């Protein structure tokens, strides 16, 4: 069994043979990496219980949090965060009281992190020390990842500067935003900032407001992207223009790629027959004009439009860039999200791309050049599997129904981007199966608790009874994330054409913690929907009883509107881009 001392050395091998518990880590995120890891690894976290007044004590093992201990830990964390920097230093020194508490662990450095305990065995003494240090570290990191003046976040953002953004040098520091806010070995644990604290369950996630303990970087990477240029004050509402393109796809869109020697399964490939070729500039320009017109018409109807979202595999990289170029000129558009079939190196696959114009803040004008380097692209984590039922439901004649067909993807890395938006919101995306599979990304999503998650799909109707609705419900409960799933209309249309199913038109499903699921149906003569949302403040409490002072934001449904373009090229609606 690994001991506390051995685990510390494995997490911080760069410290060499230095005695681990003589001096507390200078970064509270490093302190959290250690105490969070051992509290979780030992199982101590599920013994946490607030001390209650009255009632019998059953005498069983508990990790009690008293009012006095909680108040003391919160005070020490605040003192650490607010201490002045000494001359020549980059980090505030931890309070002497935190040093003393840390040094108490030296007595237990040879104790095993995990040891089987009988039901009546007493609570190990080092558990309560580590729990108090965990609260200290979490409180010291209030606002980390959200406010630029947080001293511990600034340590990691030192080179992530306004001058680099304004220079137009491909925004390389945006692309290299940190995957961990700790110096702990990333092949063991990562630490990131956090947005939501679950209101249900008994997990390590329930114990913190500001820090998240994540899996090793090799399993999945969580890139934290925060603005470094001053932003305008946030608006009250957020309006998303949802364009369920493609509306139709041909039989040739799903094709056999290769078949396994056993003849039981094979690869399938998706051909974007709904998109014009890259050399067909007139049609490409028509598509851009179509989306821009949808934005204009929506606003003329009184809708708020701050972003444009298209589903899984809607575009290729070149078409995404061209559309982003057009939308970048609209100062009210904060971001464009779409599924694409290529990354920036033209590697084929299944990707989510976001053009986060809001990162430009008040510097968003013609003097900013090469802004396209802001575009963030990450690949899908899981392959789509088509079985007999789906082949029949969507009438895909080029695939043998007796075989299982897997999406022909090369998965080089698994990563998620978490973008700080409007100062207090974290935004992320998932691609289809990523929403349904627990490993590995959902561990990250649940730990960080993004305020808004947008899932890009090529799927059937989006209703609460189907799989996207079920998995959105899980995330809306824990950690409280508001979830939008958006599908193209194409497979819904193919299902409708067969006639063996109820006619469907629900291209999107919204789910938030308070108001529950809401279908967003596309009317027959409409081309898009506008989904309007509003932020509400929610006070959250951690498992140890700490309140966050109402710093959490939940996005809630206001309304949705149908939008019809004033000019609609026939090829866009009938899927004949080529």
Coordinates of C-alpha atoms in Angstrom, one line a residue:
X1 CA 0.0 0.0 0.0
X2 CA 1.4 3.4 -0.9
X3 CA 2.0 5.8 2.0
X4 CA 1.2 9.5 2.2
X5 CA 4.8 10.3 1.8
X6 CA 5.2 8.1 -1.3
X7 CA 2.1 9.5 -2.9
X8 CA 3.3 13.1 -2.4
X9 CA 6.7 12.2 -4.0
X10 CA 4.9 10.6 -7.0
X11 CA 2.8 13.7 -7.5
X12 CA 5.7 16.1 -7.2
X13 CA 8.8 14.2 -8.5
X14 CA 10.5 17.5 -9.5
X15 CA 11.0 18.2 -5.8
X16 CA 13.5 15.4 -5.5
X17 CA 14.2 14.0 -2.1
X18 CA 12.9 17.0 -0.2
X19 CA 11.0 16.0 2.9
X20 CA 7.4 16.4 1.8
X21 CA 5.7 17.7 4.9
X22 CA 8.2 20.3 6.1
X23 CA 6.9 23.1 4.0
X24 CA 3.4 23.5 2.5
X25 CA 3.2 23.8 -1.3
X26 CA 3.3 27.5 -2.5
X27 CA 0.3 27.0 -4.8
X28 CA -3.0 26.1 -3.2
X29 CA -3.8 24.2 -6.4
X30 CA -0.8 21.9 -5.6
X31 CA -2.0 21.5 -2.0
X32 CA -5.4 20.6 -3.4
X33 CA -3.9 18.1 -5.9
X34 CA -2.4 16.2 -3.0
X35 CA -5.1 16.4 -0.4
X36 CA -7.9 15.9 -2.9
X37 CA -6.1 12.9 -4.3
X38 CA -5.6 11.1 -1.0
X39 CA -9.0 12.0 0.3
X40 CA -10.6 10.5 -2.8
X41 CA -8.1 7.5 -3.0
X42 CA -8.6 6.6 0.7
X43 CA -12.4 6.9 0.5
X44 CA -12.4 9.5 3.3
X45 CA -14.6 11.8 1.3
X46 CA -17.7 9.7 1.6
X47 CA -17.4 9.8 5.4
X48 CA -17.8 13.6 5.5
X49 CA -20.7 14.7 7.7
X50 CA -21.6 18.0 9.2
X51 CA -22.0 18.1 12.9
X52 CA -25.6 18.3 13.8
X53 CA -27.2 19.5 17.0
X54 CA -29.3 16.9 18.9
X55 CA -30.0 13.4 17.8
X56 CA -28.2 10.1 18.8
X57 CA -24.7 9.3 17.7
X58 CA -24.5 5.8 16.3
X59 CA -20.8 5.6 17.0
X60 CA -19.9 4.7 13.5
X61 CA -17.0 6.2 11.6
X62 CA -17.5 9.8 10.4
X63 CA -15.4 12.6 9.2
X64 CA -17.1 15.4 11.1
X65 CA -17.0 19.0 10.0
X66 CA -17.7 21.3 12.9
X67 CA -18.7 24.9 12.6
X68 CA -15.5 25.9 14.2
X69 CA -13.3 23.9 11.8
X70 CA -15.2 25.1 8.7
X71 CA -15.0 28.8 9.8
X72 CA -11.3 28.4 10.6
X73 CA -10.5 26.8 7.2
X74 CA -12.4 29.4 5.3
X75 CA -10.6 32.2 7.1
X76 CA -7.2 30.7 6.5
X77 CA -8.0 30.3 2.8
X78 CA -9.1 33.9 2.5
X79 CA -6.0 35.1 4.3
X80 CA -3.8 33.1 1.8
X81 CA -5.6 34.6 -1.2
X82 CA -5.5 38.2 0.1
X83 CA -1.9 38.3 1.4
X84 CA 0.4 40.9 -0.2
X85 CA 3.2 39.7 -2.4
X86 CA 6.6 40.1 -0.9
X87 CA 9.3 41.9 -3.0
X88 CA 10.7 39.7 -5.7
X89 CA 8.0 37.0 -5.3
X90 CA 5.3 35.9 -7.6
X91 CA 3.0 34.1 -5.1
X92 CA 1.6 35.1 -1.7
X93 CA 3.0 33.0 1.1
X94 CA 0.6 30.7 2.9
X95 CA -0.3 31.7 6.4
X96 CA 1.8 30.3 9.2
X97 CA -1.4 28.5 10.5
X98 CA -1.6 26.6 7.2
X99 CA 2.1 25.7 7.4
X100 CA 1.6 24.3 10.9
X101 CA -1.5 22.3 9.8
X102 CA 0.5 20.8 6.9
X103 CA 3.4 19.9 9.1
X104 CA 1.1 17.8 11.2
X105 CA 1.0 15.3 8.3
X106 CA 4.7 14.5 8.9
X107 CA 3.6 12.2 11.8
X108 CA 1.5 10.2 9.4
X109 CA 3.8 10.2 6.3
X110 CA 4.3 6.4 6.6
X111 CA 0.6 5.6 7.0
X112 CA -1.0 3.9 4.0
X113 CA -3.3 6.1 1.9
X114 CA -5.8 3.2 1.7
X115 CA -6.3 0.5 4.3
X116 CA -9.4 -1.7 4.8
X117 CA -11.2 -0.6 7.9
X118 CA -13.8 -2.5 10.0
X119 CA -17.1 -0.7 10.4
X120 CA -16.3 0.2 14.0
X121 CA -12.7 1.3 13.3
X122 CA -12.0 4.9 14.3
X123 CA -11.5 7.6 11.8
X124 CA -7.8 8.0 10.9
X125 CA -6.4 11.2 12.3
X126 CA -4.9 12.4 9.1
X127 CA -8.3 12.4 7.3
X128 CA -9.5 15.4 9.2
X129 CA -6.2 17.3 8.6
X130 CA -6.4 16.7 4.9
X131 CA -10.1 17.7 4.8
X132 CA -9.4 21.0 6.5
X133 CA -6.5 21.6 4.1
X134 CA -8.8 20.8 1.2
X135 CA -11.2 23.5 2.4
X136 CA -8.3 25.9 2.8
X137 CA -7.1 25.3 -0.7
X138 CA -10.6 25.6 -2.2
X139 CA -11.2 28.9 -0.4
X140 CA -7.8 30.3 -1.3
X141 CA -8.7 29.7 -5.0
X142 CA -12.0 31.6 -5.0
X143 CA -12.5 33.1 -8.5
X144 CA -9.5 31.2 -10.0
X145 CA -10.0 30.8 -13.7
X146 CA -12.6 33.6 -13.8
X147 CA -10.9 36.8 -12.5
X148 CA -7.5 37.8 -14.0
X149 CA -6.3 39.3 -10.7
X150 CA -6.5 36.0 -8.8
X151 CA -2.8 35.6 -7.9
X152 CA -2.7 31.9 -8.4
X153 CA -4.4 32.0 -11.8
X154 CA -2.1 34.8 -12.9
X155 CA 0.9 32.5 -12.1
X156 CA -0.2 30.3 -14.9
X157 CA -1.4 33.1 -17.2
X158 CA 1.9 35.0 -17.0
X159 CA 2.6 34.7 -20.8
X160 CA -1.1 34.7 -21.8
X161 CA -1.2 38.4 -22.4
X162 CA -3.1 41.1 -24.2
X163 CA 0.0 42.0 -26.2
X164 CA 0.1 38.6 -27.7
X165 CA -3.5 38.7 -28.7
X166 CA -3.2 42.2 -30.3
X167 CA -0.1 41.2 -32.2
X168 CA -2.0 38.7 -34.3
X169 CA 0.7 36.1 -34.0
X170 CA -1.7 33.2 -34.4
X171 CA -3.0 33.5 -30.8
X172 CA -0.6 30.7 -29.8
X173 CA -1.2 31.2 -26.1
X174 CA -4.9 30.8 -26.5
X175 CA -4.3 27.5 -28.1
X176 CA -1.9 26.6 -25.3
X177 CA -4.2 27.5 -22.5
X178 CA -3.5 25.3 -19.4
X179 CA -4.6 21.7 -19.0
X180 CA -3.9 21.9 -15.3
X181 CA -3.6 24.7 -12.8
X182 CA -1.2 22.6 -10.7
X183 CA 2.4 21.6 -11.0
X184 CA 1.5 18.0 -9.9
X185 CA 2.4 15.3 -12.4
X186 CA -0.2 15.4 -15.1
X187 CA 0.1 11.7 -15.7
X188 CA -1.5 11.2 -12.3
X189 CA -3.9 14.1 -11.7
X190 CA -4.9 17.5 -13.1
X191 CA -6.5 20.4 -11.4
X192 CA -8.8 22.9 -13.0
X193 CA -11.1 25.7 -12.1
X194 CA -14.8 24.9 -11.4
X195 CA -18.2 26.5 -12.1
X196 CA -20.9 24.4 -10.5
X197 CA -21.1 22.3 -7.3
X198 CA -23.5 19.4 -7.4
X199 CA -26.5 19.6 -5.1
X200 CA -26.9 15.8 -5.0
X201 CA -24.6 12.9 -4.3
X202 CA -21.7 12.3 -2.0
X203 CA -18.5 12.7 -4.1
X204 CA -15.3 14.7 -4.0
X205 CA -17.0 17.0 -6.5
X206 CA -19.5 17.9 -3.8
X207 CA -16.7 19.1 -1.5
X208 CA -15.5 22.1 -3.5
X209 CA -16.8 25.3 -5.1
X210 CA -13.7 26.5 -6.9
X211 CA -11.4 23.6 -7.8
X212 CA -11.9 20.4 -9.7
X213 CA -9.7 17.2 -9.4
X214 CA -9.5 15.7 -12.9
X215 CA -8.2 12.4 -14.4
X216 CA -4.7 12.1 -15.7
X217 CA -4.0 14.2 -18.9
X218 CA -3.4 11.0 -20.9
X219 CA -7.1 9.9 -20.4
X220 CA -8.6 13.3 -21.3
X221 CA -7.4 16.9 -21.4
X222 CA -9.4 19.8 -20.2
X223 CA -8.2 23.1 -21.6
X224 CA -9.3 26.2 -19.7
X225 CA -9.6 29.2 -21.9
X226 CA -10.2 32.5 -20.2
X227 CA -10.4 36.0 -21.8
X228 CA -7.3 38.2 -21.2
X229 CA -8.8 41.4 -22.7
X230 CA -11.4 43.5 -20.9
X231 CA -14.9 42.6 -21.9
X232 CA -18.1 44.6 -22.2
X233 CA -20.6 44.1 -19.3
X234 CA -22.6 41.0 -20.0
X235 CA -26.1 41.2 -21.3
X236 CA -29.1 39.7 -19.5
X237 CA -30.2 37.4 -22.3
X238 CA -28.3 35.0 -24.5
X239 CA -29.8 34.2 -27.9
X240 CA -28.6 31.1 -29.9
X241 CA -29.5 30.8 -33.6
X242 CA -29.8 27.0 -34.2
X243 CA -29.4 26.0 -37.8
X244 CA -30.2 22.3 -38.2
X245 CA -28.2 21.9 -41.5
X246 CA -28.2 19.6 -43.4
X247 CA -31.9 19.4 -43.9
X248 CA -31.7 16.4 -46.3
X249 CA -29.0 13.9 -47.2
X250 CA -28.8 11.5 -50.1
X251 CA -28.5 7.7 -50.1
X252 CA -24.8 8.2 -50.9
X253 CA -24.0 10.1 -47.8
X254 CA -23.4 6.9 -45.8
X255 CA -21.1 4.5 -47.5
X256 CA -19.2 1.3 -46.7
X257 CA -15.5 1.9 -46.0
X258 CA -14.0 -1.5 -45.2
X259 CA -15.2 -4.8 -43.8
X260 CA -13.6 -7.0 -41.2
X261 CA -12.3 -10.4 -42.2
X262 CA -14.9 -12.1 -40.1
X263 CA -17.6 -10.3 -42.1
X264 CA -19.5 -9.3 -38.9
X265 CA -18.6 -5.6 -38.8
X266 CA -17.0 -2.8 -40.8
X267 CA -16.2 0.9 -41.1
X268 CA -18.7 3.3 -42.5
X269 CA -17.9 6.8 -43.9
X270 CA -20.0 9.9 -44.1
X271 CA -19.7 11.8 -47.4
X272 CA -20.8 15.5 -47.1
X273 CA -22.9 15.4 -50.2
X274 CA -24.9 18.3 -48.8
X275 CA -21.9 20.6 -48.9
X276 CA -20.7 22.4 -52.1
X277 CA -17.1 21.5 -53.0
X278 CA -14.4 23.9 -51.9
X279 CA -13.9 25.0 -55.5
X280 CA -17.6 26.0 -55.9
X281 CA -17.4 29.5 -54.7
X282 CA -20.9 30.6 -55.8
X283 CA -22.6 27.9 -53.7
X284 CA -20.3 28.5 -50.8
X285 CA -21.1 32.2 -50.9
X286 CA -24.9 31.3 -51.1
X287 CA -24.6 29.3 -47.9
X288 CA -22.9 32.1 -46.0
X289 CA -25.5 34.6 -47.2
X290 CA -28.2 32.2 -46.1
X291 CA -26.9 32.1 -42.5
X292 CA -26.3 35.8 -42.3
X293 CA -29.8 36.4 -43.6
X294 CA -31.2 34.1 -40.9
X295 CA -29.5 36.3 -38.3
X296 CA -30.9 39.4 -39.8
X297 CA -34.5 38.0 -40.0
X298 CA -34.4 36.8 -36.5
X299 CA -33.4 40.2 -35.2
X300 CA -36.1 41.8 -37.2
X301 CA -38.6 39.6 -35.4
X302 CA -37.3 40.9 -32.1
X303 CA -35.1 38.0 -31.2
X304 CA -31.7 38.2 -29.5
X305 CA -28.9 36.5 -31.5
X306 CA -25.5 36.3 -29.9
X307 CA -24.3 33.1 -31.4
X308 CA -24.8 30.6 -34.3
X309 CA -24.7 26.9 -33.7
X310 CA -24.7 24.1 -36.4
X311 CA -24.8 20.3 -35.7
X312 CA -22.4 17.5 -36.0
X313 CA -20.5 17.2 -39.4
X314 CA -22.5 20.2 -40.8
X315 CA -19.5 21.8 -42.4
X316 CA -15.9 21.3 -43.4
X317 CA -13.1 23.4 -42.1
X318 CA -12.9 25.8 -45.1
X319 CA -16.7 26.4 -45.0
X320 CA -16.5 27.0 -41.2
X321 CA -13.7 29.5 -41.6
X322 CA -15.6 31.3 -44.3
X323 CA -18.7 31.5 -42.2
X324 CA -16.7 32.6 -39.2
X325 CA -15.1 35.4 -41.3
X326 CA -18.6 36.7 -42.2
X327 CA -20.0 36.5 -38.6
X328 CA -16.9 38.1 -37.2
X329 CA -18.0 41.4 -38.8
X330 CA -21.2 41.3 -36.7
X331 CA -20.2 42.8 -33.4
X332 CA -23.2 41.2 -31.7
X333 CA -22.2 37.7 -32.5
X334 CA -20.0 36.3 -29.7
X335 CA -19.3 32.8 -31.1
X336 CA -19.9 30.3 -33.9
X337 CA -20.0 26.6 -33.1
X338 CA -20.3 23.8 -35.6
X339 CA -19.4 20.2 -36.2
X340 CA -16.8 19.8 -39.0
X341 CA -15.2 17.0 -40.9
X342 CA -11.6 18.3 -40.9
X343 CA -9.3 20.0 -38.5
X344 CA -7.1 22.9 -39.3
X345 CA -4.4 20.5 -40.8
X346 CA -7.1 19.0 -43.0
X347 CA -7.1 15.7 -41.2
X348 CA -10.4 14.0 -41.8
X349 CA -12.6 13.0 -38.9
X350 CA -15.4 14.3 -36.7
X351 CA -14.6 17.5 -34.8
X352 CA -16.2 20.3 -32.9
X353 CA -15.0 23.8 -33.8
X354 CA -15.7 27.1 -32.0
X355 CA -14.8 30.6 -33.2
X356 CA -14.9 32.5 -29.8
X357 CA -15.0 36.1 -31.0
X358 CA -15.8 37.2 -27.4
X359 CA -12.2 36.5 -26.5
X360 CA -11.3 39.7 -28.4
X361 CA -13.3 41.7 -25.8
X362 CA -13.1 45.5 -26.4
X363 CA -10.2 45.0 -28.8
X364 CA -12.6 43.5 -31.4
X365 CA -12.0 45.8 -34.4
X366 CA -10.3 45.9 -37.8
X367 CA -6.9 46.4 -36.1
X368 CA -6.9 42.9 -34.8
X369 CA -5.4 40.6 -37.5
X370 CA -5.2 36.9 -37.9
X371 CA -8.0 36.4 -35.4
X372 CA -8.6 33.0 -37.0
X373 CA -5.9 31.6 -34.7
X374 CA -8.5 31.8 -31.9
X375 CA -10.5 28.9 -33.5
X376 CA -10.5 25.9 -31.1
X377 CA -11.0 22.5 -32.6
X378 CA -11.1 19.1 -30.8
X379 CA -12.0 15.7 -32.0
X380 CA -14.8 13.3 -31.1
X381 CA -14.0 10.8 -28.4
X382 CA -16.2 7.8 -29.4
X383 CA -17.1 6.2 -32.7
X384 CA -20.7 6.1 -33.8
X385 CA -22.0 2.5 -34.2
X386 CA -24.8 1.8 -36.7
X387 CA -26.8 -1.4 -36.1
X388 CA -29.7 -3.0 -38.0
X389 CA -32.3 -0.8 -36.1
X390 CA -30.7 2.5 -37.1
X391 CA -30.0 1.4 -40.7
X392 CA -33.6 0.5 -41.1
X393 CA -34.9 3.6 -39.2
X394 CA -32.9 6.0 -41.4
X395 CA -33.1 3.9 -44.6
X396 CA -29.4 3.7 -45.4
X397 CA -29.3 1.4 -48.4
X398 CA -25.5 1.2 -48.8
X399 CA -24.9 -0.5 -45.5
X400 CA -25.5 -4.2 -45.0
X401 CA -28.1 -4.6 -42.2
X402 CA -26.6 -7.9 -41.1
X403 CA -23.4 -6.2 -39.9
X404 CA -22.5 -3.6 -37.3
X405 CA -20.9 -0.5 -38.8
X406 CA -18.5 1.7 -36.9
X407 CA -17.6 5.3 -37.8
X408 CA -14.2 5.3 -39.5
X409 CA -12.3 7.6 -37.2
X410 CA -8.8 7.9 -35.9
X411 CA -8.9 9.1 -32.3
X412 CA -5.5 10.8 -31.6
X413 CA -6.4 12.6 -28.4
X414 CA -9.3 13.3 -26.1
X415 CA -9.8 16.8 -25.0
X416 CA -12.4 19.3 -24.0
X417 CA -12.3 23.1 -24.1
X418 CA -13.9 25.1 -21.3
X419 CA -14.3 28.7 -22.2
X420 CA -15.0 31.5 -19.7
X421 CA -17.8 33.5 -21.3
X422 CA -19.4 36.8 -20.0
X423 CA -17.2 36.6 -16.9
X424 CA -19.1 34.0 -14.9
X425 CA -20.2 31.3 -17.4
X426 CA -18.2 28.3 -18.6
X427 CA -19.1 26.9 -22.0
X428 CA -18.2 23.6 -23.5
X429 CA -19.2 21.2 -26.3
X430 CA -19.7 17.5 -26.8
X431 CA -20.2 15.5 -30.0
X432 CA -23.0 12.9 -30.2
X433 CA -21.7 9.7 -28.5
X434 CA -19.6 11.8 -26.1
X435 CA -22.8 12.8 -24.4
X436 CA -23.8 9.2 -23.9
X437 CA -20.5 7.6 -22.9
X438 CA -19.4 8.0 -19.3
X439 CA -15.7 7.6 -20.0
X440 CA -13.7 9.7 -20.2
X441 CA -15.1 13.1 -20.8
X442 CA -18.1 13.0 -18.4
X443 CA -15.8 12.7 -15.4
X444 CA -14.3 16.0 -16.5
X445 CA -17.7 17.6 -17.3
X446 CA -19.1 16.6 -13.9
X447 CA -16.0 17.7 -12.0
X448 CA -15.8 21.2 -13.6
X449 CA -19.6 21.7 -13.9
X450 CA -19.9 24.0 -17.0
X451 CA -22.8 26.3 -16.9
X452 CA -23.7 25.6 -20.5
X453 CA -23.0 22.5 -22.6
X454 CA -23.9 22.3 -26.3
X455 CA -24.0 18.8 -27.8
X456 CA -23.7 18.5 -31.6
X457 CA -25.6 15.6 -33.1
X458 CA -26.5 13.9 -36.3
X459 CA -29.5 12.0 -34.9
X460 CA -33.2 11.4 -34.8
X461 CA -35.7 13.6 -33.1
X462 CA -34.6 15.3 -29.9
X463 CA -37.2 14.3 -27.3
X464 CA -36.9 13.6 -23.6
X465 CA -37.5 9.8 -24.0
X466 CA -34.6 9.2 -26.3
X467 CA -31.0 8.9 -25.2
X468 CA -29.9 12.6 -25.5
X469 CA -32.7 13.5 -23.2
X470 CA -31.8 10.9 -20.7
X471 CA -28.1 11.8 -20.5
X472 CA -28.9 15.6 -20.5
X473 CA -31.1 14.9 -17.4
X474 CA -28.2 13.3 -15.6
X475 CA -25.9 16.3 -16.2
X476 CA -28.7 18.8 -15.3
X477 CA -28.9 17.1 -11.9
X478 CA -25.2 16.5 -11.3
X479 CA -23.5 19.0 -11.6
X480 CA -26.4 21.2 -12.6
X481 CA -25.3 22.0 -16.1
X482 CA -27.8 23.4 -18.6
X483 CA -27.7 21.2 -21.7
X484 CA -28.7 21.8 -25.4
X485 CA -28.6 19.0 -27.8
X486 CA -28.9 20.0 -31.5
X487 CA -29.3 17.6 -34.4
X488 CA -29.4 18.3 -38.1
X489 CA -32.8 17.6 -39.7
X490 CA -31.5 15.2 -42.2
X491 CA -31.9 11.9 -40.4
X492 CA -35.2 13.0 -39.0
X493 CA -36.4 13.7 -42.5
X494 CA -35.3 10.2 -43.7
X495 CA -37.1 8.6 -40.8
X496 CA -40.2 10.7 -41.6
X497 CA -40.1 9.6 -45.3
X498 CA -40.2 5.9 -44.3
X499 CA -43.6 6.4 -42.8
X500 CA -43.3 3.8 -40.1
X501 CA -42.7 6.2 -37.3
X502 CA -44.6 9.3 -35.9
X503 CA -43.8 12.3 -38.0
X504 CA -41.1 14.3 -36.0
X505 CA -39.6 17.8 -36.2
X506 CA -37.8 18.2 -32.9
X507 CA -34.3 19.2 -33.9
X508 CA -33.2 20.3 -30.5
X509 CA -33.8 19.6 -26.8
X510 CA -33.1 22.0 -23.9
X511 CA -32.7 20.9 -20.3
X512 CA -31.9 23.0 -17.3
X513 CA -31.9 22.2 -13.6
X514 CA -35.1 24.2 -12.8
X515 CA -37.5 24.0 -15.7
X516 CA -36.9 20.5 -17.1
X517 CA -36.8 19.4 -20.7
X518 CA -38.2 21.3 -23.6
X519 CA -38.5 20.1 -27.2
X520 CA -37.6 22.7 -29.9
X521 CA -39.5 21.7 -33.0
X522 CA -38.8 23.1 -36.4
X523 CA -41.9 24.2 -38.2
X524 CA -42.4 23.0 -41.8
X525 CA -41.6 26.4 -43.4
X526 CA -38.8 27.4 -41.0
X527 CA -35.1 27.2 -41.6
X528 CA -33.8 27.8 -38.0
X529 CA -34.7 28.4 -34.4
X530 CA -33.6 31.1 -32.0
X531 CA -33.3 29.8 -28.4
X532 CA -33.3 32.6 -25.8
X533 CA -31.9 32.0 -22.4
X534 CA -31.5 34.0 -19.2
X535 CA -29.0 33.7 -16.4
X536 CA -30.2 33.2 -12.8
X537 CA -28.1 33.3 -9.7
X538 CA -28.1 30.3 -7.5
X539 CA -26.4 29.8 -4.1
X540 CA -24.7 26.4 -3.8
X541 CA -23.5 24.6 -0.8
X542 CA -20.6 22.1 -0.6
X543 CA -20.9 18.8 1.3
X544 CA -19.0 20.3 4.2
X545 CA -21.7 23.1 4.5
X546 CA -20.0 26.0 2.9
X547 CA -22.1 28.4 0.8
X548 CA -20.6 30.1 -2.3
X549 CA -22.4 33.4 -1.7
X550 CA -24.6 33.1 -4.8
X551 CA -21.7 33.1 -7.3
X552 CA -23.1 30.3 -9.4
X553 CA -25.0 30.9 -12.6
X554 CA -27.7 28.7 -14.1
X555 CA -29.0 29.3 -17.7
X556 CA -32.7 28.9 -18.1
X557 CA -35.1 28.8 -21.0
X558 CA -37.1 32.0 -21.9
X559 CA -38.6 31.2 -25.3
X560 CA -37.8 30.0 -28.8
X561 CA -38.8 31.4 -32.2
X562 CA -39.0 30.1 -35.7
X563 CA -36.9 31.8 -38.4
X564 CA -37.3 31.6 -42.2
X565 CA -34.7 33.0 -44.5
X566 CA -35.9 35.7 -47.0
X567 CA -33.9 33.8 -49.7
X568 CA -33.4 30.1 -49.6
X569 CA -31.3 28.4 -52.3
X570 CA -33.0 25.1 -53.3
X571 CA -29.8 23.1 -52.9
X572 CA -29.5 24.0 -49.2
X573 CA -32.9 22.5 -48.3
X574 CA -32.7 19.4 -50.6
X575 CA -29.2 18.5 -49.7
X576 CA -27.7 18.6 -53.2
X577 CA -24.6 20.6 -52.5
X578 CA -22.7 18.6 -55.1

